[in-house]
Coordinates of C-alpha atoms and ligand atoms in Angstrom, one line a residue:
M1 CA 29.1 -3.0 34.8
A2 CA 30.6 -6.3 33.6
L3 CA 27.1 -7.4 32.8
A4 CA 26.4 -4.3 30.8
I5 CA 29.6 -4.7 28.8
A6 CA 28.8 -8.4 28.2
T7 CA 25.3 -7.4 27.1
F8 CA 26.7 -4.7 24.8
L9 CA 29.2 -7.1 23.2
F10 CA 26.5 -9.7 22.8
I11 CA 24.2 -7.2 21.1
T12 CA 27.0 -6.0 18.9
L13 CA 27.9 -9.5 17.9
L14 CA 24.3 -10.3 17.2
S15 CA 23.7 -7.3 15.1
T16 CA 27.0 -7.8 13.2
T17 CA 26.0 -11.4 12.4
K18 CA 22.6 -10.2 11.3
A19 CA 23.9 -7.4 9.1
S20 CA 26.4 -9.7 7.3
A21 CA 23.8 -12.4 6.8
F22 CA 21.5 -9.8 5.4
D23 CA 24.1 -8.4 3.1
S24 CA 25.0 -11.7 1.5
C25 CA 21.4 -12.2 0.6
A26 CA 20.6 -8.7 -0.5
S27 CA 19.0 -8.5 -3.9
S28 CA 21.2 -7.3 -6.8
S29 CA 20.1 -3.8 -7.6
N30 CA 20.3 -4.6 -11.3
N31 CA 17.3 -3.2 -13.0
E32 CA 16.2 -6.3 -14.9
E33 CA 17.3 -8.8 -12.4
L34 CA 15.7 -9.9 -9.2
S35 CA 16.6 -12.8 -7.0
V36 CA 14.4 -15.8 -6.9
I37 CA 15.0 -17.1 -3.4
P38 CA 14.3 -20.8 -2.6
I39 CA 12.0 -21.0 0.4
Y40 CA 14.3 -23.6 2.1
G41 CA 17.5 -21.6 1.1
K42 CA 19.8 -19.6 3.3
C43 CA 18.4 -16.3 2.0
S44 CA 14.8 -17.2 2.7
P45 CA 13.3 -15.0 5.5
F46 CA 11.1 -17.8 6.7
N47 CA 13.5 -19.2 9.3
T48 CA 13.6 -22.6 7.8
P49 CA 16.4 -24.6 9.5
K50 CA 19.2 -25.7 7.1
P51 CA 17.9 -29.0 5.8
T52 CA 19.9 -32.0 6.8
S53 CA 19.7 -33.3 3.2
W54 CA 18.4 -31.6 0.1
E55 CA 16.8 -34.8 -1.2
N56 CA 14.7 -35.0 2.0
T57 CA 13.7 -31.4 1.4
V58 CA 12.6 -32.3 -2.1
I59 CA 10.7 -35.3 -0.8
N60 CA 9.0 -33.2 1.8
M61 CA 8.2 -30.5 -0.7
A62 CA 7.0 -33.0 -3.3
S63 CA 4.6 -34.4 -0.7
K64 CA 2.6 -31.2 -1.1
D65 CA 2.4 -31.6 -4.9
P66 CA -0.8 -33.7 -4.8
Q67 CA -2.5 -30.7 -3.3
R68 CA -1.1 -28.4 -5.9
L69 CA -2.1 -30.8 -8.7
S70 CA -5.5 -31.0 -7.3
Y71 CA -5.7 -27.2 -7.3
L72 CA -4.4 -26.9 -10.8
S73 CA -6.8 -29.6 -12.0
S74 CA -9.8 -28.0 -10.3
L75 CA -9.0 -24.8 -12.1
V76 CA -9.1 -26.3 -15.5
A77 CA -12.0 -28.6 -14.9
Q78 CA -14.2 -25.7 -13.8
K79 CA -17.7 -25.7 -15.4
P80 CA -18.4 -22.6 -17.3
N81 CA -21.5 -21.7 -15.4
S82 CA -20.4 -22.7 -11.9
A83 CA -19.7 -19.8 -9.6
P84 CA -16.6 -18.1 -11.0
I85 CA -13.7 -18.1 -8.7
A86 CA -11.3 -15.1 -8.4
S87 CA -8.5 -15.5 -10.8
G88 CA -5.8 -17.3 -9.0
Q89 CA -4.7 -19.3 -6.2
Q90 CA -7.0 -21.7 -4.4
A91 CA -5.3 -24.7 -2.9
F92 CA -1.9 -23.5 -2.2
N93 CA 0.9 -24.5 0.1
I94 CA 3.4 -21.7 1.0
G95 CA 5.2 -21.9 -2.4
N96 CA 8.7 -22.8 -3.4
Y97 CA 10.3 -19.5 -4.3
V98 CA 10.0 -15.9 -3.0
V99 CA 11.0 -12.6 -4.5
R100 CA 11.7 -9.3 -2.8
A101 CA 9.1 -6.6 -3.6
K102 CA 8.5 -3.2 -2.1
I103 CA 5.0 -1.9 -1.8
G104 CA 4.0 1.7 -1.0
T105 CA 5.8 5.0 -0.5
P106 CA 8.2 4.7 1.1
G107 CA 8.5 1.1 0.0
Q108 CA 7.8 -1.7 2.5
L109 CA 9.8 -4.9 1.8
M110 CA 7.8 -8.1 1.4
F111 CA 9.0 -11.5 0.4
M112 CA 6.3 -12.6 -1.9
V113 CA 5.8 -16.1 -3.3
L114 CA 6.3 -16.4 -7.0
D115 CA 3.4 -18.2 -8.8
T116 CA 3.2 -18.5 -12.5
S117 CA -0.2 -20.1 -12.3
S118 CA -1.9 -17.2 -10.5
D119 CA -2.7 -13.8 -11.8
T120 CA -3.3 -11.6 -8.9
A121 CA -1.1 -10.4 -6.0
W122 CA -2.0 -10.0 -2.4
V123 CA -0.3 -9.2 0.9
P124 CA -1.2 -9.4 4.5
C125 CA -2.1 -5.9 5.8
S126 CA -1.7 -4.4 9.3
G127 CA -4.4 -5.4 11.7
C128 CA -4.9 -8.7 9.8
T129 CA -6.2 -11.5 12.0
G130 CA -4.5 -14.9 11.5
C131 CA -1.5 -13.4 9.6
S132 CA 2.1 -13.8 10.6
S133 CA 4.1 -10.8 11.9
T134 CA 5.3 -9.2 8.7
M135 CA 2.5 -7.1 7.3
F136 CA 2.1 -4.2 4.9
A137 CA 1.0 -1.0 6.7
P138 CA -1.3 0.9 4.3
N139 CA -1.6 3.8 6.6
T140 CA 2.1 4.6 6.4
S141 CA 2.1 4.7 2.6
S142 CA 1.4 8.0 1.1
T143 CA 0.3 6.4 -2.2
Y144 CA -2.0 3.8 -0.9
G145 CA -5.7 3.7 -1.9
S146 CA -8.5 1.2 -1.8
M147 CA -10.8 0.6 -4.7
D148 CA -14.6 0.9 -4.6
C149 CA -17.1 -1.9 -5.3
S150 CA -18.0 0.0 -8.4
A151 CA -14.5 -0.1 -9.8
P152 CA -14.3 -2.4 -12.9
A153 CA -11.4 -4.3 -11.3
C154 CA -13.7 -5.3 -8.5
T155 CA -15.7 -7.4 -10.9
Q156 CA -12.6 -9.2 -11.9
V157 CA -12.2 -10.6 -8.4
R158 CA -15.8 -11.8 -9.1
G159 CA -17.6 -14.5 -7.3
Q160 CA -17.0 -13.4 -3.7
S161 CA -16.6 -9.7 -4.1
C162 CA -19.2 -7.0 -3.2
P163 CA -21.9 -6.1 -5.7
T164 CA -20.9 -3.1 -7.9
S165 CA -23.8 -1.1 -6.5
A166 CA -22.6 -1.5 -2.9
P167 CA -21.0 1.6 -1.3
G168 CA -17.5 1.7 -0.1
A169 CA -14.3 -0.3 -0.6
C170 CA -14.2 -3.5 -2.7
F171 CA -14.0 -6.4 -0.3
F172 CA -13.6 -9.9 -1.4
N173 CA -13.2 -13.4 -0.1
Q174 CA -11.1 -16.1 -1.5
S175 CA -11.0 -19.7 -0.4
Y176 CA -8.1 -22.2 -0.6
G177 CA -9.4 -25.5 -1.7
G178 CA -11.8 -25.5 1.2
A179 CA -9.0 -25.6 3.8
S180 CA -7.9 -21.9 3.9
S181 CA -9.3 -18.6 3.0
F182 CA -8.8 -14.9 3.3
Y183 CA -10.7 -11.7 3.3
A184 CA -9.2 -8.7 1.5
T185 CA -9.7 -5.2 0.3
L186 CA -8.9 -4.5 -3.4
S187 CA -6.2 -1.9 -3.2
R188 CA -3.7 0.0 -5.3
D189 CA -0.3 1.3 -4.5
V190 CA 3.2 1.5 -5.9
L191 CA 4.9 -1.8 -6.5
R192 CA 8.7 -1.8 -6.8
L193 CA 10.6 -4.8 -8.2
G194 CA 14.3 -4.2 -8.2
T195 CA 14.6 -0.6 -9.4
D196 CA 11.4 -0.8 -11.5
V197 CA 8.4 1.1 -10.4
I198 CA 4.8 0.1 -11.2
P199 CA 2.5 2.9 -10.1
N200 CA -1.1 2.1 -9.1
Y201 CA -0.7 -1.6 -8.9
S202 CA -3.9 -3.4 -8.0
F203 CA -3.6 -6.1 -5.3
G204 CA -5.5 -7.6 -2.4
C205 CA -4.8 -6.2 1.1
I206 CA -5.6 -9.1 3.4
S207 CA -7.4 -8.4 6.7
A208 CA -8.3 -11.9 7.8
V209 CA -6.9 -15.3 7.2
S210 CA -8.1 -18.7 8.2
G211 CA -6.3 -22.0 7.6
S212 CA -2.5 -22.5 7.3
S213 CA -1.6 -22.6 3.7
I214 CA -1.5 -18.9 2.9
P215 CA 2.0 -17.5 2.0
P216 CA 3.0 -15.5 5.1
Q217 CA 4.2 -12.4 3.1
G218 CA 1.8 -12.6 0.2
L219 CA 1.9 -13.8 -3.3
L220 CA 3.0 -12.3 -6.6
G221 CA 1.1 -13.9 -9.6
L222 CA 3.0 -14.1 -12.8
G223 CA 0.1 -15.7 -14.8
R224 CA -1.2 -13.9 -17.8
G225 CA -4.9 -13.4 -17.0
S226 CA -6.7 -10.2 -16.4
M227 CA -5.3 -8.9 -13.1
S228 CA -1.8 -10.1 -13.7
L229 CA 1.4 -8.2 -13.3
L230 CA 2.0 -8.7 -17.0
L231 CA -1.2 -6.9 -17.9
Q232 CA -0.8 -4.2 -15.2
S233 CA 2.7 -3.4 -16.3
A234 CA 2.2 -3.9 -20.0
S235 CA 4.0 -0.6 -20.9
L236 CA 7.0 -1.5 -18.8
Y237 CA 7.5 -5.2 -19.4
S238 CA 5.6 -5.8 -22.7
G239 CA 4.3 -9.1 -21.5
V240 CA 7.7 -10.7 -21.2
F241 CA 9.6 -12.2 -18.3
S242 CA 12.0 -15.1 -17.6
Y243 CA 13.4 -16.9 -14.6
C244 CA 16.2 -19.2 -13.8
L245 CA 15.7 -21.4 -10.8
P246 CA 18.8 -22.4 -8.8
S247 CA 19.9 -26.0 -8.3
F248 CA 17.9 -27.6 -5.4
K249 CA 21.3 -28.6 -3.9
S250 CA 22.5 -25.0 -3.6
Y251 CA 21.3 -23.9 -0.2
Y252 CA 23.4 -20.7 -0.4
F253 CA 22.3 -19.5 -3.8
S254 CA 19.4 -17.8 -5.5
G255 CA 18.1 -17.7 -9.0
S256 CA 17.0 -14.7 -11.0
L257 CA 13.8 -13.1 -12.4
K258 CA 14.2 -10.8 -15.4
L259 CA 11.2 -8.7 -16.2
G260 CA 10.7 -7.2 -19.6
P261 CA 12.2 -7.8 -23.0
L262 CA 15.6 -6.3 -22.3
G263 CA 18.4 -8.6 -21.4
Q264 CA 16.6 -11.8 -22.4
P265 CA 18.6 -14.5 -24.2
K266 CA 18.8 -14.1 -27.9
G267 CA 18.4 -16.9 -30.3
I268 CA 16.7 -19.0 -27.7
R269 CA 14.6 -22.0 -28.9
T270 CA 10.9 -21.6 -28.4
T271 CA 7.6 -23.4 -28.5
P272 CA 4.2 -21.8 -28.9
L273 CA 2.2 -21.0 -25.8
L274 CA -1.3 -22.3 -26.0
K275 CA -4.3 -20.4 -24.6
N276 CA -7.1 -21.9 -22.6
P277 CA -9.9 -19.5 -22.4
H278 CA -11.4 -21.4 -19.5
R279 CA -8.1 -20.9 -17.6
P280 CA -6.4 -17.9 -18.9
S281 CA -3.6 -17.7 -16.4
L282 CA -2.0 -21.1 -17.1
Y283 CA 1.0 -21.4 -19.4
Y284 CA 0.1 -24.4 -21.7
V285 CA 2.6 -25.8 -24.2
N286 CA 2.3 -28.5 -26.7
L287 CA 4.2 -31.5 -25.4
T288 CA 4.3 -33.9 -28.4
G289 CA 6.4 -36.8 -27.1
I290 CA 9.0 -37.9 -24.6
S291 CA 12.2 -39.9 -25.3
V292 CA 14.1 -42.0 -22.9
G293 CA 17.6 -42.3 -24.3
R294 CA 17.1 -42.8 -28.0
V295 CA 13.7 -44.4 -27.6
L296 CA 10.6 -42.4 -28.4
V297 CA 8.2 -43.7 -25.7
P298 CA 5.0 -45.0 -27.3
I299 CA 2.2 -42.7 -26.0
A300 CA -1.2 -42.4 -27.5
P301 CA -1.5 -38.8 -29.0
E302 CA -4.8 -38.2 -27.3
L303 CA -3.1 -38.5 -23.9
L304 CA -0.9 -35.5 -24.8
A305 CA -3.4 -33.5 -26.7
F306 CA -4.4 -30.0 -25.6
D307 CA -8.1 -29.7 -24.9
P308 CA -9.3 -26.4 -23.6
N309 CA -12.7 -27.9 -22.7
T310 CA -11.4 -30.6 -20.3
G311 CA -8.2 -28.7 -19.4
A312 CA -6.1 -31.6 -20.7
G313 CA -2.6 -30.8 -21.9
T314 CA 0.7 -29.7 -20.4
I315 CA 1.6 -26.6 -18.4
I316 CA 4.8 -25.1 -17.0
D317 CA 4.4 -24.3 -13.4
S318 CA 6.6 -22.6 -10.7
G319 CA 4.6 -24.1 -7.8
T320 CA 4.9 -27.8 -8.3
V321 CA 8.1 -29.5 -7.2
I322 CA 8.5 -32.6 -9.4
T323 CA 7.1 -33.1 -12.9
R324 CA 3.9 -35.1 -12.9
F325 CA 2.5 -36.9 -15.9
V326 CA -1.0 -38.5 -16.2
Q327 CA -0.7 -42.1 -15.1
P328 CA -0.5 -43.9 -18.5
I329 CA 2.2 -41.4 -19.7
Y330 CA 4.3 -41.8 -16.6
N331 CA 4.0 -45.5 -16.7
A332 CA 5.2 -45.6 -20.3
I333 CA 8.2 -43.4 -19.4
R334 CA 9.1 -45.3 -16.3
D335 CA 8.8 -48.7 -18.0
E336 CA 11.2 -47.6 -20.8
F337 CA 13.6 -46.1 -18.3
R338 CA 13.5 -49.3 -16.2
N339 CA 14.0 -51.3 -19.3
Q340 CA 17.2 -49.5 -20.1
V341 CA 18.6 -49.2 -16.6
K342 CA 17.8 -52.8 -15.4
G343 CA 17.3 -52.7 -11.6
P344 CA 16.7 -53.8 -9.0
F345 CA 14.4 -50.9 -8.3
S346 CA 13.0 -49.5 -5.0
S347 CA 10.9 -46.5 -3.9
L348 CA 11.7 -43.4 -2.0
G349 CA 9.0 -40.9 -1.2
A350 CA 7.1 -40.0 -4.4
F351 CA 9.8 -41.7 -6.5
D352 CA 9.1 -45.3 -7.5
T353 CA 12.2 -45.9 -9.7
C354 CA 15.3 -45.8 -7.5
F355 CA 18.4 -47.9 -8.3
A356 CA 22.0 -48.3 -7.2
S357 CA 23.8 -45.0 -8.0
T358 CA 26.8 -47.2 -9.0
I359 CA 25.0 -47.9 -12.3
E360 CA 24.0 -44.3 -12.8
A361 CA 26.2 -44.0 -15.9
V362 CA 23.8 -46.2 -17.8
A363 CA 20.8 -44.0 -17.0
P364 CA 19.5 -42.5 -20.2
P365 CA 18.7 -38.8 -20.6
I366 CA 15.1 -37.8 -20.8
T367 CA 14.0 -35.6 -23.7
L368 CA 10.8 -33.6 -23.7
H369 CA 9.7 -32.9 -27.3
F370 CA 7.6 -29.8 -27.8
T371 CA 6.4 -28.2 -31.0
G372 CA 9.5 -26.6 -32.5
M373 CA 11.8 -27.4 -29.5
D374 CA 13.4 -30.4 -27.8
L375 CA 14.5 -30.2 -24.2
V376 CA 17.1 -32.7 -23.2
L377 CA 17.0 -32.6 -19.4
P378 CA 20.4 -32.3 -17.7
M379 CA 21.0 -35.3 -15.5
E380 CA 20.6 -33.2 -12.4
N381 CA 17.1 -32.5 -13.6
S382 CA 16.0 -36.0 -14.2
L383 CA 17.7 -37.9 -11.3
I384 CA 17.7 -37.3 -7.6
H385 CA 20.2 -38.9 -5.2
S386 CA 19.7 -40.2 -1.8
S387 CA 22.2 -39.2 0.8
A388 CA 21.2 -42.0 3.2
S389 CA 21.9 -44.8 0.8
P390 CA 23.7 -45.0 -2.6
L391 CA 20.6 -44.6 -4.6
A392 CA 19.5 -42.5 -7.6
C393 CA 15.9 -42.1 -8.5
L394 CA 14.0 -41.0 -11.6
A395 CA 12.7 -37.6 -10.3
M396 CA 9.2 -37.6 -11.8
A397 CA 5.9 -39.2 -10.8
A398 CA 2.4 -39.9 -11.9
A399 CA -0.3 -37.4 -11.1
P400 CA -1.9 -38.4 -7.8
T401 CA -4.5 -41.1 -8.2
N402 CA -7.1 -39.3 -6.1
V403 CA -7.1 -36.4 -8.6
N404 CA -9.0 -36.9 -11.8
S405 CA -6.2 -35.2 -13.5
V406 CA -5.8 -34.7 -17.2
L407 CA -3.0 -32.3 -16.8
N408 CA 0.8 -32.8 -17.1
V409 CA 2.8 -30.4 -15.1
I410 CA 6.5 -29.5 -15.9
A411 CA 7.8 -28.6 -12.4
N412 CA 10.7 -26.9 -10.6
L413 CA 13.1 -29.8 -10.3
Q414 CA 13.0 -30.2 -14.1
Q415 CA 13.5 -26.5 -14.5
Q416 CA 16.7 -26.1 -12.5
N417 CA 19.6 -24.2 -14.2
L418 CA 17.5 -23.4 -17.2
R419 CA 16.3 -20.0 -18.3
I420 CA 12.6 -20.2 -18.9
L421 CA 11.3 -17.3 -21.0
F422 CA 7.6 -16.4 -21.0
D423 CA 7.0 -14.2 -24.0
T424 CA 3.2 -13.6 -24.0
A425 CA 3.6 -10.8 -26.6
N426 CA 4.7 -13.3 -29.2
S427 CA 2.9 -16.2 -27.5
R428 CA 5.9 -18.4 -27.1
L429 CA 7.9 -20.1 -24.3
G430 CA 11.7 -20.4 -24.6
I431 CA 14.2 -22.5 -22.8
A432 CA 17.9 -22.2 -22.7
R433 CA 20.6 -23.8 -20.5
E434 CA 22.1 -21.3 -18.0
L435 CA 23.9 -21.7 -14.7
C436 CA 21.6 -19.9 -12.3
N437 CA 23.7 -19.9 -9.2
Ligands
NAG1 C1 -1.8 2.3 11.3 O1 -2.6 1.2 11.5 C2 -2.2 0.4 12.6 C3 -3.1 -0.9 12.6 O2 -4.4 -0.6 12.2 C4 -2.4 1.2 13.9 O3 -2.0 0.4 15.0 C5 -1.5 2.4 13.8 O4 -1.6 3.2 14.9 C6 -1.8 3.2 12.5 N1 -0.7 4.2 12.4 C7 -1.0 5.4 12.0 C8 0.2 6.4 11.8 O5 -2.1 5.8 11.7
NAG2 C1 -16.7 -12.9 3.3 O1 -16.8 -13.9 4.3 C2 -17.3 -13.4 5.5 C3 -17.3 -14.5 6.5 O2 -17.8 -15.7 6.0 C4 -18.7 -12.8 5.4 O3 -19.1 -12.2 6.6 C5 -18.6 -11.7 4.3 O4 -19.8 -11.1 4.0 C6 -18.0 -12.2 3.0 N1 -17.8 -11.0 2.1 C7 -18.0 -11.1 0.8 C8 -17.7 -9.8 0.1 O5 -18.4 -12.1 0.2
NAG3 C1 -4.6 5.4 -10.2 O1 -5.8 4.9 -10.7 C2 -6.9 5.7 -10.3 C3 -8.2 5.0 -10.9 O2 -7.9 4.6 -12.2 C4 -6.8 7.1 -10.8 O3 -7.9 7.9 -10.3 C5 -5.5 7.7 -10.2 O4 -5.2 9.0 -10.6 C6 -4.3 6.8 -10.5 N1 -3.1 7.3 -9.9 C7 -1.9 7.3 -10.5 C8 -0.8 7.8 -9.6 O5 -1.7 7.0 -11.6
NAG4 C1 0.5 -30.3 -31.0 O1 1.3 -31.1 -31.8 C2 0.7 -32.1 -32.5 C3 1.8 -32.9 -33.2 O2 2.6 -32.1 -34.0 C4 -0.3 -31.5 -33.5 O3 -0.9 -32.5 -34.2 C5 -1.3 -30.7 -32.8 O4 -2.1 -30.0 -33.6 C6 -0.6 -29.6 -31.9 N1 -1.6 -29.0 -31.0 C7 -1.7 -27.7 -30.9 C8 -2.8 -27.2 -30.1 O5 -0.9 -26.9 -31.5

């Protein structure tokens, strides 16, 4: 009896704790606003222990950047007549932010990784081999359907999909930079984001996975290529969305995703989005220069130039942790920064310009100059502090040397507490300061 009561109490306590933890992380039901949940944050479903220090988290996360960069570079360097890959996400490492989405009728909750450099969406489906335990169950959704090999959409996951003449459902394979891959059925079902309903949304229903770098509850691509959410929901969102990423330090908070033109900031400063026909999902912008303090860093224009053929230029990405510049650009920025801060300097993880935080007040702000828009990075977005020692580091790095990269990537840490507006209808990208958490 005593045991039964104790067990009962224990279960009650357990479920109370669970319920309140769940509630504090519930998505706002606001129509335009969805939570963007840091994968290492309290509201992440992926049972990541509370990090002992956020800068170690950043360093650990940033250690996966080279793989991401290599993936992004391989996309843009693709030869026109090599085997086309399915639009999206090859080398990919779990991702940094997730959003709550419901798929099917009734809706099944999935925490999907947000990726602005991928177009398609996919989720693990019941019976999947190699997937983690949370899976979408198509057979309990009254609106689920698979698509045939003859469906036009099946040719858009080209390369590894079935021939159009084949009978039956459209199956396709995607590889992940050689290390991971999955096998999926092209499907359609209702997708719910907040209170928005997108009927007949095309996505991949994964039935087998190999390798370890596949997001456990799927991926939601916010790129702008052919199978993207933006194109599939054109009538609802008119090709517009924005997000605001929370501070890396804020374990307890989430940012927000706003889909569609309503509620977007007015009078926001913008720069044109550039299109690369060889890599239609990526968001290229024209980065024309970088200032350190008042000094415009000398950079040969050809290092910054957009070149659709080689893939060179600058993109904004939600899957890279720290901003990476091609080596000569990074070196020029770093040298000017060191010149103004005066060391001594040391290294920490990916960061090679760390200095005593007591002299932090002399650290100059970094300004990114784009066509028509300057972005002065808040100090929180250009310096990272060590908790173990009184150090501050310039929170950027060169593209990894083993990647023949021509691409500059503006990454998450530099996007904290800014609203980034992607307006594909007017082909522009806007940035405004906002406290996201
Ligand atoms: C749905 O599919 C799963 C996995 O294939 C199976 O175990 C389950 O029995 C099915 N449920 C129904 C209602 O058909
Ligand atoms: C996908 O890969 C598996 C295993 O390599 C293979 O058996 C299957 O035929 C492939 N399917 C397609 C559509 O390419
Ligand atoms: C979904 O699309 C398919 C193929 O285009 C169509 O046959 C079906 O009627 C659509 N369903 C809804 C609910 O729009
Ligand atoms: C980028 O900006 C530079 C400098 O203003 C300009 O010369 C160049 O044409 C721009 N590139 C594109 C693709 O707009």
